[in-house]
Short mmCIF file of C-alpha atoms in Angstrom, two decimals:
data_model
loop_
_atom_site.label_atom_id
_atom_site.label_comp_id
_atom_site.label_asym_id
_atom_site.label_seq_id
_atom_site.Cartn_x
_atom_site.Cartn_y
_atom_site.Cartn_z
CA UNK A 1 11.63 12.13 3.65
CA UNK A 2 9.74 9.65 5.79
CA UNK A 3 7.05 7.07 5.21
CA UNK A 4 5.96 5.33 8.39
CA UNK A 5 3.59 2.37 8.31
CA UNK A 6 1.49 1.32 11.29
CA UNK A 7 -1.48 -0.86 12.07
CA UNK A 8 -0.09 -4.29 11.41
CA UNK A 9 -0.60 -7.18 13.78
CA UNK A 10 -2.07 -10.61 14.27
CA UNK A 11 -5.65 -11.26 13.17
CA UNK A 12 -7.77 -14.33 12.57
CA UNK A 13 -8.89 -15.28 9.09
CA UNK A 14 -11.97 -13.28 8.14
CA UNK A 15 -10.93 -10.38 10.30
CA UNK A 16 -9.94 -6.83 9.43
CA UNK A 17 -7.04 -4.47 9.91
CA UNK A 18 -6.40 -0.90 8.85
CA UNK A 19 -2.89 0.08 7.90
CA UNK A 20 -1.72 3.68 7.92
CA UNK A 21 1.12 5.30 6.00
CA UNK A 22 2.16 8.68 7.38
CA UNK A 23 4.25 10.71 4.94
CA UNK A 24 6.51 13.70 5.48
CA UNK A 25 9.31 15.55 3.75
CA UNK A 26 7.81 15.79 0.27
CA UNK A 27 4.81 17.37 -1.45
CA UNK A 28 2.23 14.73 -0.67
CA UNK A 29 -0.36 15.98 -3.16
CA UNK A 30 2.04 15.46 -6.08
CA UNK A 31 2.76 11.81 -5.38
CA UNK A 32 1.20 8.43 -5.88
CA UNK A 33 1.27 6.33 -2.72
CA UNK A 34 1.37 2.59 -3.17
CA UNK A 35 1.02 -0.39 -0.87
CA UNK A 36 3.19 -3.42 -1.41
CA UNK A 37 3.59 -6.67 0.43
CA UNK A 38 6.21 -9.37 0.61
CA UNK A 39 5.65 -12.79 2.10
CA UNK A 40 8.55 -15.04 3.10
CA UNK A 41 10.08 -16.64 0.04
CA UNK A 42 7.91 -14.66 -2.36
CA UNK A 43 8.44 -11.66 -4.58
CA UNK A 44 7.24 -8.25 -3.57
CA UNK A 45 3.72 -7.55 -4.83
CA UNK A 46 2.23 -4.15 -5.53
CA UNK A 47 -1.33 -4.44 -4.27
CA UNK A 48 -2.83 -0.98 -4.38
CA UNK A 49 -2.11 2.66 -4.98
CA UNK A 50 -3.79 6.02 -4.96
CA UNK A 51 -2.70 8.93 -7.10
CA UNK A 52 -3.13 12.05 -5.03
CA UNK A 53 -2.99 14.21 -8.16
CA UNK A 54 -6.16 12.77 -9.71
CA UNK A 55 -7.43 10.39 -6.99
CA UNK A 56 -7.24 7.42 -9.36
CA UNK A 57 -6.90 4.05 -7.67
CA UNK A 58 -5.48 0.65 -8.54
CA UNK A 59 -6.05 -2.72 -6.89
CA UNK A 60 -4.37 -5.98 -7.69
CA UNK A 61 -6.70 -8.87 -8.41
CA UNK A 62 -5.54 -10.56 -5.22
CA UNK A 63 -7.08 -7.84 -3.03
CA UNK A 64 -9.82 -6.37 -5.23
CA UNK A 65 -13.10 -6.28 -3.34
CA UNK A 66 -11.50 -6.89 0.07
CA UNK A 67 -9.06 -3.99 0.50
CA UNK A 68 -9.83 -0.29 0.23
CA UNK A 69 -7.25 2.46 -0.12
CA UNK A 70 -7.94 6.04 0.90
CA UNK A 71 -6.02 9.23 1.42
CA UNK A 72 -6.33 12.05 3.93
CA UNK A 73 -4.38 14.84 2.29
CA UNK A 74 -4.80 17.10 5.33
CA UNK A 75 -2.91 14.53 7.40
CA UNK A 76 -0.52 13.39 4.64
CA UNK A 77 -1.66 9.86 5.40
CA UNK A 78 -2.83 6.98 3.25
CA UNK A 79 -4.86 4.13 4.68
CA UNK A 80 -5.39 0.56 3.59
CA UNK A 81 -8.51 -1.00 5.02
CA UNK A 82 -8.17 -4.76 4.80
CA UNK A 83 -11.28 -6.89 5.24
CA UNK A 84 -11.96 -10.60 4.88
CA UNK A 85 -8.33 -11.33 5.55
CA UNK A 86 -6.92 -14.70 4.53
CA UNK A 87 -3.84 -16.57 5.73
CA UNK A 88 -2.26 -15.90 2.33
CA UNK A 89 -2.41 -12.17 3.10
CA UNK A 90 0.31 -12.73 5.70
CA UNK A 91 3.28 -10.56 4.74
CA UNK A 92 5.25 -7.47 5.55
CA UNK A 93 3.32 -4.53 4.14
CA UNK A 94 5.18 -1.49 2.84
CA UNK A 95 4.03 1.86 1.59
CA UNK A 96 5.98 3.77 -1.00
CA UNK A 97 5.70 7.03 -2.88
CA UNK A 98 6.50 7.99 -6.44
CA UNK A 99 6.10 11.26 -8.29
CA UNK A 100 5.94 9.80 -11.81
CA UNK A 101 3.86 6.66 -11.49
CA UNK A 102 0.09 6.94 -11.65
CA UNK A 103 -2.60 4.38 -10.96
CA UNK A 104 -2.89 3.43 -14.64
CA UNK A 105 0.82 2.54 -14.83
CA UNK A 106 1.36 1.24 -11.30
CA UNK A 107 1.16 -2.46 -12.07
CA UNK A 108 3.87 -2.25 -14.73
CA UNK A 109 6.12 0.52 -13.51
CA UNK A 110 6.18 -0.04 -9.76
CA UNK A 111 8.16 -3.25 -10.18
CA UNK A 112 11.14 -1.08 -11.12
CA UNK A 113 10.98 0.78 -7.85
CA UNK A 114 9.43 3.81 -6.21
CA UNK A 115 11.04 7.06 -5.11
CA UNK A 116 10.60 6.54 -1.35
CA UNK A 117 9.86 3.54 0.85
CA UNK A 118 8.74 2.88 4.38
CA UNK A 119 10.21 0.19 6.59
CA UNK A 120 7.13 -1.99 6.65
CA UNK A 121 4.63 -3.42 9.11
CA UNK A 122 3.96 -7.11 9.63
CA UNK A 123 0.50 -8.54 9.08
CA UNK A 124 -0.11 -12.09 10.23
CA UNK A 125 -3.40 -13.81 9.49
CA UNK A 126 -4.02 -17.02 11.40
CA UNK A 127 -6.27 -19.80 10.09
#
C-alpha cells in the first residue's frame, strides 16, 4: 500500500497550490481519502476528505470556501486545490485512507487514526 503526496512548496499569502495524493495497493473506490495537516507545535488537523463510495465531502471550518477536494478514480488520485492561502496554512500536509470512515463521521473518527498514511508534503505560506 502506498499513498504519495506531491505539490507542496513555498507560496506567498493569497496564492494557490494543488496537492496530489496518488494511491496504490488497495481498492481505491472503497476508501475515503482524507487530507490532514500538522504545523510545528500543533496537533494534527483533519481538514478535508472525500468518500469515493458515495462522493460525499467534508471540509473543516478552517479551510471551507478556500480549499477544494476532488478525486480522479481512473488515476487513483485525490487532489486538494488550495486557494487564498494564509501563513497559518503552513504545515506538513498528509493524505490518508480509511475503509470505514465516511465524510459524515470524518471529523470525529479520523482523530483515532486512518488505515493508511502518506509521508507528507510541506506547504509554506509566506506573509
